Coordinates of C-alpha atoms in Angstrom, one line a residue:
Chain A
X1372 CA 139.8 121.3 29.4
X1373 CA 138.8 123.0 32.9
X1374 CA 140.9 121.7 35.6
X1375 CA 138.5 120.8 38.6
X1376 CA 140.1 120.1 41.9
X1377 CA 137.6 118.3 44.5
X1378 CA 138.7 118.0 48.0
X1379 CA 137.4 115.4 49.3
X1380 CA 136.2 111.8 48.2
X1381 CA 133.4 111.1 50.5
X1382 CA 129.8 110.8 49.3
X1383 CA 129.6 114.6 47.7
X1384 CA 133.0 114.7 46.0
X1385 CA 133.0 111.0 44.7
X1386 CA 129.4 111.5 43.6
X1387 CA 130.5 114.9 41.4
X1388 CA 133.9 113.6 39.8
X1389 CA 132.1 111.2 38.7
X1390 CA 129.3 113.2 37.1
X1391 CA 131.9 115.9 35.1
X1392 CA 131.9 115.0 31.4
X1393 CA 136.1 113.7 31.0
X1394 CA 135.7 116.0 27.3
X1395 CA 135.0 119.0 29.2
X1396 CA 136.8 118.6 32.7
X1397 CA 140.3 117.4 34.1
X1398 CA 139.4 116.7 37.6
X1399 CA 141.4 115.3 40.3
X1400 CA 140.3 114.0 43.9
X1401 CA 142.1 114.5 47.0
X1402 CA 141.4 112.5 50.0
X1403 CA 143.8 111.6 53.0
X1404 CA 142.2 108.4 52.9
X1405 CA 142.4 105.4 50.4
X1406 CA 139.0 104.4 51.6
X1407 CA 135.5 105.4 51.2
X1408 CA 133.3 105.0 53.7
X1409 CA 129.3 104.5 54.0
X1410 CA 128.7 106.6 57.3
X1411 CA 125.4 105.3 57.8
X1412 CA 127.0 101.7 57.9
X1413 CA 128.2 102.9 61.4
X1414 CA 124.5 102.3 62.6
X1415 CA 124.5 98.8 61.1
X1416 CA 128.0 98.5 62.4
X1417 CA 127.5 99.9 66.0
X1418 CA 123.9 98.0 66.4
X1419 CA 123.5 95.0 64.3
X1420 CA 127.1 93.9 64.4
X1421 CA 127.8 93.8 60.6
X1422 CA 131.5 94.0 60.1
X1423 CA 133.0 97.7 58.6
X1424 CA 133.8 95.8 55.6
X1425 CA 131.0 96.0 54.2
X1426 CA 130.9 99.5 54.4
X1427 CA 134.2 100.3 53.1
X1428 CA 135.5 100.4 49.4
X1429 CA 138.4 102.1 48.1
X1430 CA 138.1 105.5 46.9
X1431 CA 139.8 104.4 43.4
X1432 CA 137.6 101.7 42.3
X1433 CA 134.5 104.2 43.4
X1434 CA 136.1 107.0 41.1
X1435 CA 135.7 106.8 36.9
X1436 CA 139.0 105.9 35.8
X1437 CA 139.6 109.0 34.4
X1438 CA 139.2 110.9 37.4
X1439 CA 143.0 111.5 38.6
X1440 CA 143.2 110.3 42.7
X1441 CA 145.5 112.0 45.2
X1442 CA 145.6 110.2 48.3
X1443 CA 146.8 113.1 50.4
X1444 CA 145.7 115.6 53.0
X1445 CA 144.9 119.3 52.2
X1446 CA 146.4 121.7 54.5
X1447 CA 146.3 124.5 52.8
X1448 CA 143.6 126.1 50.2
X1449 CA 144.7 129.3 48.6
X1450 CA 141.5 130.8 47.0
X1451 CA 143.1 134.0 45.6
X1452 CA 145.9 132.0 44.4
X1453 CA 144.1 129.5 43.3
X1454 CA 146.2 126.5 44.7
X1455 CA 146.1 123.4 46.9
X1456 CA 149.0 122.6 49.2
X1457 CA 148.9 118.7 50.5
X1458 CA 150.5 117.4 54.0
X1459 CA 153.2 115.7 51.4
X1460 CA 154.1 118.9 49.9
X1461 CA 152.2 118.4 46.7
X1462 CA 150.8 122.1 44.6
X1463 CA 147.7 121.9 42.8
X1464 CA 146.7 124.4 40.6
X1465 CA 142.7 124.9 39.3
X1466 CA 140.0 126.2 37.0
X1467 CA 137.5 125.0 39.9
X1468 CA 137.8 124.0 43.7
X1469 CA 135.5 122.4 45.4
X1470 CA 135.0 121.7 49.2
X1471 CA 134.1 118.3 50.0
X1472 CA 136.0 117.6 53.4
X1473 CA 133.0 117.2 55.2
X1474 CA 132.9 118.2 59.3
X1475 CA 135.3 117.5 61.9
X1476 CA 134.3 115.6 65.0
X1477 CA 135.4 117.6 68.1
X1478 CA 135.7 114.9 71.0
X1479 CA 137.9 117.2 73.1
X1480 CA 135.9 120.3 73.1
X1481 CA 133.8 118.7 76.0
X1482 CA 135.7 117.9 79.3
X1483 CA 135.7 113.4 79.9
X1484 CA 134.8 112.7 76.4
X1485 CA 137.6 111.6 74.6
X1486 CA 137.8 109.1 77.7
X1487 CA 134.3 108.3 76.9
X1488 CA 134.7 107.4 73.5
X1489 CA 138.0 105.3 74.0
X1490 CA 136.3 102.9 76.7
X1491 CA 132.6 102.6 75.4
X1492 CA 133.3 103.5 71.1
X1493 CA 130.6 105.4 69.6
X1494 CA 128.9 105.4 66.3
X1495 CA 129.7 108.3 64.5
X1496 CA 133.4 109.3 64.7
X1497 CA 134.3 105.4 62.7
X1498 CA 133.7 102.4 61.8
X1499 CA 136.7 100.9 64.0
X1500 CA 134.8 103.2 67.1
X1501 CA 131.2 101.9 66.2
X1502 CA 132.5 97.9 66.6
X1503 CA 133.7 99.0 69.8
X1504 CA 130.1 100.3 70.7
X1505 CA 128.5 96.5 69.6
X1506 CA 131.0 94.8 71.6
X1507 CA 130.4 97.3 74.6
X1508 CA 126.8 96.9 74.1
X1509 CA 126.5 93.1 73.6
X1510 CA 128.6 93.3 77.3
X1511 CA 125.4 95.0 78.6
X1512 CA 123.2 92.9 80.4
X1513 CA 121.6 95.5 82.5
X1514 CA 121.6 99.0 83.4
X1515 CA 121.1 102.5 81.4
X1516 CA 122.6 103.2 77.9
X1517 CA 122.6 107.3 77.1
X1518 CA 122.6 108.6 74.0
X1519 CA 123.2 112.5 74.5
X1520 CA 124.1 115.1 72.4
X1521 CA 126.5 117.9 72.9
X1522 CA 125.4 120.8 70.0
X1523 CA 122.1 121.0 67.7
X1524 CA 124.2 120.9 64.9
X1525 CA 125.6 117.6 63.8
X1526 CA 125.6 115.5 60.8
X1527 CA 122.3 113.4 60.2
X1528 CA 119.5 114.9 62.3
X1529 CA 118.2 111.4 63.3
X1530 CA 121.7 110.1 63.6
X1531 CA 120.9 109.7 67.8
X1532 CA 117.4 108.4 67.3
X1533 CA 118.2 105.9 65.0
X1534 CA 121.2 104.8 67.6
X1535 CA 117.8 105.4 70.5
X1536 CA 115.6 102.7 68.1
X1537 CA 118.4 99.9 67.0
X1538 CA 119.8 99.5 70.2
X1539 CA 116.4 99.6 72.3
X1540 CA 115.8 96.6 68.7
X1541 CA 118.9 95.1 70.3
X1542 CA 118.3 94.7 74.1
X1543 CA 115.3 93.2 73.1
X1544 CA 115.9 90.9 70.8
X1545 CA 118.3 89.8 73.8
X1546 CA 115.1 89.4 75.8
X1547 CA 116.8 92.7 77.8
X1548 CA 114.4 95.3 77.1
X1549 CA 113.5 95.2 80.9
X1550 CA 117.2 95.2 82.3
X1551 CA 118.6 98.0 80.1
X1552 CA 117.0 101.2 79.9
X1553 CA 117.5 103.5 76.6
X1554 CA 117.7 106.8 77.5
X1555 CA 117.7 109.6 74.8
X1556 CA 118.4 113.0 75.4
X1557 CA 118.1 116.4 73.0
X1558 CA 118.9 119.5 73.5
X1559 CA 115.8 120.7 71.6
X1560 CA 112.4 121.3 73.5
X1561 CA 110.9 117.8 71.7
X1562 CA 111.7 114.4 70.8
X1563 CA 113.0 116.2 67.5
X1564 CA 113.9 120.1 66.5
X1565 CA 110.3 119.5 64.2
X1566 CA 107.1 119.1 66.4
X1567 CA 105.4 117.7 63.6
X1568 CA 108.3 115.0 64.0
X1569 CA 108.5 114.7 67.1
X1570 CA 104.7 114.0 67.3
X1571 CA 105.3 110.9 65.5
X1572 CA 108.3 109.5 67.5
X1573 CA 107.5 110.3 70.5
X1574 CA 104.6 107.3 70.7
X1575 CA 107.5 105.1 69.4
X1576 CA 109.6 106.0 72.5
X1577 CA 106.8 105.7 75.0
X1578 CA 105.8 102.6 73.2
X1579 CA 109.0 100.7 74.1
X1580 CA 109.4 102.6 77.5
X1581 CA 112.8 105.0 76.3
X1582 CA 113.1 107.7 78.4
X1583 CA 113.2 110.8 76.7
X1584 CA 115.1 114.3 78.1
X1585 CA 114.8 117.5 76.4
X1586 CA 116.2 120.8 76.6
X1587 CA 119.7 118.5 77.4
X1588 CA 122.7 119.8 76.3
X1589 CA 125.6 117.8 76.8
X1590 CA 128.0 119.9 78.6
X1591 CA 130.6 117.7 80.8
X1592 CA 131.2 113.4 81.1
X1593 CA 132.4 112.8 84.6
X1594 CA 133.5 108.9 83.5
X1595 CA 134.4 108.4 87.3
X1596 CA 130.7 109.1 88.8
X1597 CA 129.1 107.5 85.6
X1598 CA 127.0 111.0 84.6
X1599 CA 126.6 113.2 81.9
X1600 CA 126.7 116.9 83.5
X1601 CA 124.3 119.1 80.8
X1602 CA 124.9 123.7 80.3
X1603 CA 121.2 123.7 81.3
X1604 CA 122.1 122.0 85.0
X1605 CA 120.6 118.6 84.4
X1606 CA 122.6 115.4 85.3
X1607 CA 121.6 111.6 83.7
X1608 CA 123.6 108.8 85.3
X1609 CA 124.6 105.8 82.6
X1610 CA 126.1 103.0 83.2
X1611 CA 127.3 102.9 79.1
X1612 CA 126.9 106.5 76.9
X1613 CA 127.9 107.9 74.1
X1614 CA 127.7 111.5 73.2
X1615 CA 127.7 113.1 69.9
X1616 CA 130.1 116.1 69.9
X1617 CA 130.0 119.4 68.6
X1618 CA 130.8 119.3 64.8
X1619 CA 133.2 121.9 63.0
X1620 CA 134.1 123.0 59.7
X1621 CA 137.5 121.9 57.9
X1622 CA 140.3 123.3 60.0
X1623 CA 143.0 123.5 57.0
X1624 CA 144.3 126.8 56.3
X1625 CA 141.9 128.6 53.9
X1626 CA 142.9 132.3 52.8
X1627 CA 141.3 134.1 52.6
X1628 CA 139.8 132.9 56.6
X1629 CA 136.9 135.3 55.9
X1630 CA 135.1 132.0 53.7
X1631 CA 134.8 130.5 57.1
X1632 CA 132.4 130.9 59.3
X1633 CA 132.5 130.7 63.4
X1634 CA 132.2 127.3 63.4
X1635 CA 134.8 127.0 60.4
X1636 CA 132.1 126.1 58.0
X1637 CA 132.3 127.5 54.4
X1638 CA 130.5 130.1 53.4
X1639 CA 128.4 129.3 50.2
X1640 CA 125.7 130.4 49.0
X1641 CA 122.8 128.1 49.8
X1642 CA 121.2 127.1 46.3
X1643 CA 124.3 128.0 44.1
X1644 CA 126.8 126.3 46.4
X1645 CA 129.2 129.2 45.5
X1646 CA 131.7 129.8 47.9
X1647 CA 130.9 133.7 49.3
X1648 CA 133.4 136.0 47.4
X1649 CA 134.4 134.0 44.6
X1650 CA 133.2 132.6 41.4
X1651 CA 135.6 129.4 41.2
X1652 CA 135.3 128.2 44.0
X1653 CA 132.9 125.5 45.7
X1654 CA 131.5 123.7 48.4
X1655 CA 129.7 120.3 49.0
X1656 CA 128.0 118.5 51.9
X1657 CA 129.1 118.5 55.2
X1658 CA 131.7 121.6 55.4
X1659 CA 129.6 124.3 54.6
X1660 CA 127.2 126.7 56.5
X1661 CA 123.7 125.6 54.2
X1662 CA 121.4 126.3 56.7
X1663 CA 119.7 122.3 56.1
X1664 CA 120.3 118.9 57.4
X1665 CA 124.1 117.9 57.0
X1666 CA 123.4 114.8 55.1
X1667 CA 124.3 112.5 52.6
X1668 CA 121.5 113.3 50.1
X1669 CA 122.7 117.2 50.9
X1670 CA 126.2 116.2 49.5
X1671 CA 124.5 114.2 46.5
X1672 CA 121.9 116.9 45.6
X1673 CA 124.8 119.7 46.4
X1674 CA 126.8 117.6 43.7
X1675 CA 124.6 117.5 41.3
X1676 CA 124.0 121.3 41.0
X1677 CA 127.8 122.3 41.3
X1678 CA 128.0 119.7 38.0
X1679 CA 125.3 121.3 36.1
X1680 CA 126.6 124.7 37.1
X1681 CA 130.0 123.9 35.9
X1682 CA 128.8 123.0 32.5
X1683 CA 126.6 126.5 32.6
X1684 CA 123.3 125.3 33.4
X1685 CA 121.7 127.4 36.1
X1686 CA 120.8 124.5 38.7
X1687 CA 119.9 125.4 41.8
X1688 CA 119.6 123.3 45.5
X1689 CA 116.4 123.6 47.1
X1690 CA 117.3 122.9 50.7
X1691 CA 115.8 119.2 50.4
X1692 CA 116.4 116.8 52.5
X1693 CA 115.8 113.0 53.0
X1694 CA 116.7 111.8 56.1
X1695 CA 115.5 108.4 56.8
X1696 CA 114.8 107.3 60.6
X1697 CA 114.9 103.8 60.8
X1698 CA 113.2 101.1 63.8
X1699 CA 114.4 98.4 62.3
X1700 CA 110.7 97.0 61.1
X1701 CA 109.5 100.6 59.7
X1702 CA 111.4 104.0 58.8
X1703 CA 110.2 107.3 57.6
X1704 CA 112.3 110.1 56.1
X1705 CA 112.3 113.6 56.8
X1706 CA 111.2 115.7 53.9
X1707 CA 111.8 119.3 54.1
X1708 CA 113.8 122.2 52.0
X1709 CA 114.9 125.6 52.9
X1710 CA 111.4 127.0 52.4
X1711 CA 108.8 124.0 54.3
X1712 CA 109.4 122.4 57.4
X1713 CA 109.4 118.7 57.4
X1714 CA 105.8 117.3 56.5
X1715 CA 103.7 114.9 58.5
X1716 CA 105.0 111.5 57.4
X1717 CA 103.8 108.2 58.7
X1718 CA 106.6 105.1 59.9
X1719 CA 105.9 102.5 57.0
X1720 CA 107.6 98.9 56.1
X1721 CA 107.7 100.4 52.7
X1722 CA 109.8 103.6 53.2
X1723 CA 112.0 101.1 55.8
X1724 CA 112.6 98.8 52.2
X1725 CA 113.0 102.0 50.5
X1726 CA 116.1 102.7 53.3
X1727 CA 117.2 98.9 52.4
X1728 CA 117.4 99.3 48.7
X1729 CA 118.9 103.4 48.6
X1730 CA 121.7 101.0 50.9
X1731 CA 121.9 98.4 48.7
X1732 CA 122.7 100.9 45.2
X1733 CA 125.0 102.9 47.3
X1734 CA 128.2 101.7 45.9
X1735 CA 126.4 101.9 42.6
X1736 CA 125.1 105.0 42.7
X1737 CA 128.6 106.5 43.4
X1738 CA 130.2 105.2 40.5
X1739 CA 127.5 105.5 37.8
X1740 CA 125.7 108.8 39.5
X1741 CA 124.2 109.4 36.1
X1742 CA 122.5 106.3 35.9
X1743 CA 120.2 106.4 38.7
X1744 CA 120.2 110.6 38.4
X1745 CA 116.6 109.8 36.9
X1746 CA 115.7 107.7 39.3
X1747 CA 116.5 110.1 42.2
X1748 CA 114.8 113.0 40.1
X1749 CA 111.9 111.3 39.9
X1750 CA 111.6 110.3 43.4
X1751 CA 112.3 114.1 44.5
X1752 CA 110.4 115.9 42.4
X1753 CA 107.4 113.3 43.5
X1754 CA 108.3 114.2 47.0
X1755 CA 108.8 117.8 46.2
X1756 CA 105.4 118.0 45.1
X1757 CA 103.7 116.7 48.3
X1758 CA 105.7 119.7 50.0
X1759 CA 104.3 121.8 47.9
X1760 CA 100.7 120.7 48.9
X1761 CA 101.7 120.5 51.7
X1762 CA 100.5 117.2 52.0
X1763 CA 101.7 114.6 54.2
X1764 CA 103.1 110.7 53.6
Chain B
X304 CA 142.8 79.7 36.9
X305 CA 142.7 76.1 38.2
X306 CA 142.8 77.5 41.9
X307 CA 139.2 79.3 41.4
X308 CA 137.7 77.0 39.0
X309 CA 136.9 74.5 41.4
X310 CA 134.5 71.5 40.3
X311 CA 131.4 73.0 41.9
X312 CA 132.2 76.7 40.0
X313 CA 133.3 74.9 36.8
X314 CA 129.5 73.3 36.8
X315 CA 127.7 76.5 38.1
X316 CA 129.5 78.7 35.2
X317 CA 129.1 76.3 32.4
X318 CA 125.2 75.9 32.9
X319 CA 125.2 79.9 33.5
X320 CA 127.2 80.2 30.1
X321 CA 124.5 77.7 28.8
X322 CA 121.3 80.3 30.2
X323 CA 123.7 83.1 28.6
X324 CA 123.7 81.5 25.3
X325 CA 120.0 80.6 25.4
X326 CA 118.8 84.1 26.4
X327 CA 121.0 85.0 23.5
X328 CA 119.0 83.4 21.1
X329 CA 115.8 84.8 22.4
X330 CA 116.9 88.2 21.4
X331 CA 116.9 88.6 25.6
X332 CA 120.5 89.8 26.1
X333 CA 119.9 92.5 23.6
X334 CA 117.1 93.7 25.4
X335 CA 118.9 93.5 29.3
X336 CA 121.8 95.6 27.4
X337 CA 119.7 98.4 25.7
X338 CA 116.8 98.8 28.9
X339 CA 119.2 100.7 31.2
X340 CA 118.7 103.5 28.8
X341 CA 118.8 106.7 31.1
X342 CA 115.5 107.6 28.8
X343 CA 113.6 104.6 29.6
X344 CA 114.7 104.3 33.1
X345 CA 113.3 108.0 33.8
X346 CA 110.1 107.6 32.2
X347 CA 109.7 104.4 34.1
X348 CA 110.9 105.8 37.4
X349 CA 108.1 109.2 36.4
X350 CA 105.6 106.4 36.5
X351 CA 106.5 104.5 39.3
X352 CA 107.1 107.7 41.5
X353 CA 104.2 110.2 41.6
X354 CA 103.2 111.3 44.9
X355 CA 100.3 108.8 44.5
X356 CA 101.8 105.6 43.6
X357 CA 104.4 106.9 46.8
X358 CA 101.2 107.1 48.9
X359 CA 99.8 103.7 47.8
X360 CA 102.5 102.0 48.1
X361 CA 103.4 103.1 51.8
X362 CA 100.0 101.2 52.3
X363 CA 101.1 98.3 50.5
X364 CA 101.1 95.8 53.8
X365 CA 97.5 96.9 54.5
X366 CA 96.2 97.4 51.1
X367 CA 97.5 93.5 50.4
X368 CA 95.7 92.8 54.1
X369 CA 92.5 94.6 53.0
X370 CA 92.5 93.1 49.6
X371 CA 92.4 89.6 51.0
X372 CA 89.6 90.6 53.5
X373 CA 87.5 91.1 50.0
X374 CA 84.6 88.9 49.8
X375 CA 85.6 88.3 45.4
X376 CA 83.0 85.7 45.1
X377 CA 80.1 88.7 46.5
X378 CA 81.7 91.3 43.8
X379 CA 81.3 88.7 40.9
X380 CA 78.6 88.0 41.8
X381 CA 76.8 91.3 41.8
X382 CA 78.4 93.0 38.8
X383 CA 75.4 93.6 36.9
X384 CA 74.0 95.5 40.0
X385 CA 77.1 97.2 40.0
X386 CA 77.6 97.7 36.3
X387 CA 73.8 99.0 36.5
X388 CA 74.5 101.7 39.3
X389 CA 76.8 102.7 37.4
X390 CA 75.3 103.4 34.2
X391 CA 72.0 105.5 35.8
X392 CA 74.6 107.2 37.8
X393 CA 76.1 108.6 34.3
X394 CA 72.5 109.3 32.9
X395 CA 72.0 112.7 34.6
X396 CA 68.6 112.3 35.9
X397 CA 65.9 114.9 36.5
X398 CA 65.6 116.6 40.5
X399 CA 62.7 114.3 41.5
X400 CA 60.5 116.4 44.4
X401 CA 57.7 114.4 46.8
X402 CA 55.4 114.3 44.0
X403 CA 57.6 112.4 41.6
X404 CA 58.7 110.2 44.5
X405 CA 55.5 108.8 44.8
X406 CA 54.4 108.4 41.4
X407 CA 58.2 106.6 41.0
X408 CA 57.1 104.5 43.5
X409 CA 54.3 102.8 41.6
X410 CA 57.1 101.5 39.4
X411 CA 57.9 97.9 40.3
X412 CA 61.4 98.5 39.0
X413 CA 61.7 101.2 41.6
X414 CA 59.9 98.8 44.1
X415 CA 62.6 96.4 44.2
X416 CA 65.1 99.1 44.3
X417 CA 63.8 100.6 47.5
X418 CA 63.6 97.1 48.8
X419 CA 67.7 97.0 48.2
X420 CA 68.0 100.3 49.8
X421 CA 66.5 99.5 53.0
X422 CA 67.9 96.0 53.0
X423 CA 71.1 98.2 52.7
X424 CA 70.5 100.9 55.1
X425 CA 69.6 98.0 58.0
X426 CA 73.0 96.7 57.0
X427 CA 74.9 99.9 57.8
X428 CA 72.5 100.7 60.3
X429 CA 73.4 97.4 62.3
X430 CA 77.2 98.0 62.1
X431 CA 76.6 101.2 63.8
X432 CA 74.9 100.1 67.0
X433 CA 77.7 97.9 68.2

C-alpha cells in the first residue's frame, strides 16, 4: 500500500482521493477546513442572493470513506524528508505528496483594500464576503459599481466578467439599469486577454451600456475619495467596487523554497504535474505555476492525470480549459490548451444549461469522480477535436 | 421515527414503496441498477458528444424555431417530386452540350420539368428583389 498524502480538500484534492484505488493507495486529506466549498457558488451567492449553504458540504461526507481526513493546517512540507508538519503539531510521513492548497488571496498587498472588502464584501475571497456584496448591492439604487482587477493572474479568467454580466442582470431586473452604471475594468488591452474573446463580449457590454476600461491595473483604493487609483495613471470613481487582488502561491514553509516560484507557486511540470526536482511529489490546481487558466476543471483534469500516473499509466494534461462565462440567459466557455488559443465560440442557452447541469452534478461528481470520468472524457475529447480543426462553437 | 413520519410523508412514502414494488415487477429496477454501467454510460456520452451533435445542439432554440416555421403539409405533399430528384440525381447522367439540350427538350417529360424550374427560379428570383 503506497501512502498518498493530499494537501488540500478543495475541488483537485477531493476529486483525486477519491479516484485512488483503496487496494493500491492509503491516502489521507488534509484541509484546515471541515468544509468544502463550490467557488463558483460565490457568483450565485454575491449576485442572485442564494444562501452559502448551498454551496457548502463537509469535506468528510465528499471524501470515500476510506479516504483518512485531517482537518488541520499544513505549515510545513518537507520534500527531501518526505514529511508534513500541521499547525496542531501533527507528522505525516508519504509515498506521494500532492499540492492541492490552491492560491492565496492577497488583500493587503494593495494600499485601501482590505478596507474595501470589509465595507462593500466581494465575491471571490468567501462565501460569508460575497453575501455581503448582495446586501451591499441590493442597497444600490443608483450610482457606479466597479469591478477592477489588480494582477492578470487570478483564479477563473471570467471570474470579473461574470460579476460585470450578473450584476448589470441584477440592476435590471430592479428596473435600475439606468441609475447604476457597471463599470468593468482589465488590465489587458481588450475586453478579455483573447481577442477572439473579447470580440464576442465586447457587443454584450455595449449592448447593455457597461463601460469598459482596458489597460487598468488596479494599483491603489482611496475609500475616502471613492476612486480606484490604476500603475498605468488612470483613476475610476465608484460609488460601490470591488477589486480582485493579486493571487499567490501557498505560503507554508516548503524546503526545499527552490519548488516555488516568485509568486510562491509550485513548480511542476505542466503535463506531468510533477513537482520540478522530485519524482514523489505533486501538485494540483490552483497552487502551481501551469502556465493555463487557474480553474476548477484545471484541478479536476490535473487530478485525473496525477491518478493515472500514480498507478503507472503515462497520462498527460493538455493545458485544456473550460471556463464558462455566464449572462444569466446564455454562457459560453473558453476552450483552449497549452498549444491553441481559445476558439471562436458563440453565447448559447444551451452551453448556459450545460453551466446549470456541470452545477447541479458538482457534489456528485466529487464523490463518485469515476462515474462521470466518461462523461467528462467524452465531452473533452469532443471539444478537443474542434481545437484541433480549429473550428469554432 | 414518529417525529419525521408525519401523515402527509407516511402517504407519499407508502404510494412511492407501492411505484417501487411495481417497477420491480417489470424487471425496471434491475435495469435503473445495472445502466450506470461506466461502459454504457461512455458509449452513450461518445454518442451524445461529438463535436457535431455539440454544434447542433448549441442551435437547438433556433433549430426548434426553424423546424416549426416548416411548411410539413408542402413536404408531404411533394415527396414523390422529391423522392424523384433524388433518384436521377444517383443515376450519373451523361454531360449534355446545346445539342442534346434541345433535342431533350422535345421530351414532354423534360417539358414539364423546365416548366418547374422556371416556376422555381421566379420564386427565388422574387425573394431577391426585396
Amino acid at each position: 500500500m503506497k501512502k498518498v498524502v493530499i494537501l488540500g480538500g478543495g475541488g483537485g484534492g477531493a476529486i483525486l482521493a477519491n479516484l485512488l484505488p483503496r487496494e493500491e493507495f492509503q491516502v489521507t486529506v488534509v484541509d484546515k477546513s471541515p468544509l468544502h466549498f463550490f467557488q463558483p457558488g460565490n457568483l450565485w451567492i454575491a449576485f442572485k442572493g442564494v444562501k452559502k449553504e448551498k454551496f457548502l458540504r463537509p469535506l468528510r461526507e465528499l471524501l470515500k470513506p476510506h479516504v483518512n481526513f485531517v482537518q488541520d493546517e499544513v505549515v510545513e512540507v518537507d520534500l527531501q524528508n518526505r514529511s508534513v508538519k500541521t499547525r496542531n503539531g501533527k507528522q505525516l510521513g508519504y509515498d506521494y505528496v500532492v499540492f492541492a492548497t490552491g492560491a492565496e488571496l492577497d488583500y493587503d498587498a494593495l494600499p485601501g483594500h482590505r478596507k474595501l472588502l470589509e465595507t462593500y464584501g466581494d465575491f471571490y475571497s468567501s462565501p460569508e464576503n460575497a453575501e455581503k456584496l448582495y446586501k451591499t448591492l441590493l442597497g444600490m439604487n443608483s450610482g457606479r459599481f466597479v469591478i477592477a482587477v489588480a494582477d492578470p493572474i487570478y483564479k477563473c479568467p471570467p471570474g470579473p466578467h461574470k460579476g460585470t454580466f450578473l450584476s448589470w442582470e441584477l440592476f435590471s431586473k430592479r428596473g435600475l439599469s439606468d441609475k447604476v452604471k457597471v463599470v468593468l475594468a482589465v488590465p489587458v488591452p481588450h475586453a478579455y486577454p483573447s481577442k477572439t474573446i473579447a470580440d464576442i463580449i465586447e457587443p454584450e457590454l455595449n449592448a447593455r451600456g457597461i463601460e469598459l476600461h482596458t489597460f487598468f491595473t488596479a494599483n491603489e483604493i482611496d475609500l475616502d475619495n471613492k476612486k480606484i487609483i490604476s500603475l498605468e495613471g488612470e483613476e475610476l470613481s465608484f460609488d460601490v467596487a470591488t477589486v480582485i487582488p493579486p493571487h499567490r502561491g501557498p505560503s507554508y514553509s516548503v524546503t526545499p523554497e527552490s519548488v516555488k516560484d516568485g509568486n510562491g507557486y509550485i513548480k511542476i511540470d505542466k503535463y506531468t504535474s510533477k513537482v520540478e526536482g522530485f519524482d514523489d511529489a505533486f501538485a494540483i490546481g490552483d497552487c502551481t505555476n501551469a502556465p493555463t487558466s487557474k480553474s476548477g476543471v484545471t484541478a479536476h483534469l490535473q487530478a485525473e492525470v496525477v491518478a493515472a500516473r500514480l498507478q503507472g499509466i503515462d497520462a498527460k494534461y493538455s493545458g485544456r480549459t473550460n471556463c464558462p462565462l455566464i449572462t444569466d440567459g446564455k454562457g459560453l466557455f473558453i476552450i483552449s490548451d497549452y498549444d491553441h488559443p481559445p476558439i471562436p465560440v458563440r453565447f448559447s442557452k444551451f452551453k448556459r444549461l450545460m453551466e446549470d447541469f456541470f452545477v447541479a452534478t458538482y457534489w456528485s461528481a466529487i464523490r463518485y469522480p469515476e462515474f462521470w470520468s466518461p462523461v467528462f472524457k467524452a465531452y473533452f475529447e469532443a471539444t478537443d477535436e474542434m481545437i484541433r480543426k480549429g473550428e469554432g462553437w | 421515527m414518529e417525529t419525521i413520519l408525519t401523515q402527509e410523508r407516511r402517504e407519499a412514502l407508502e404510494k412511492f414503496l407501492d411505484m417501487l414494488v411495481k417497477m420491480n415487477e417489470l424487471g425496471l429496477l434491475d435495469t435503473i441498477r445495472d445502466l450506470p454501467d461506466p461502459e454504457f454510460i461512455g458509449r452513450l456520452s461518445e454518442l451524445l458528444m461529438t463535436p457535431g451533435t455539440l454544434k447542433l445542439l448549441d442551435h437547438i432554440d433556433d433549430l426548434l424555431d426553424l423546424a416549426g416555421s416548416i411548411d410539413v403539409e408542402a413536404i408531404k405533399g411533394n415527396m414523390p417530386l422529391i423522392k424523384a430528384a433524388l433518384e436521377a440525381l444517383s443515376r450519373e447522367p451523361k454531360p449534355v452540350g446545346i445539342t442534346g439540350l434541345m433535342r431533350a427538350m422535345s421530351d414532354p417529360d423534360v417539358q414539364k420539368g423546365l416548366g418547374l424550374m422556371v416556376e422555381l427560379l421566379k420564386a427565388i428570383g422574387k425573394t431577391k428583389t426585396k
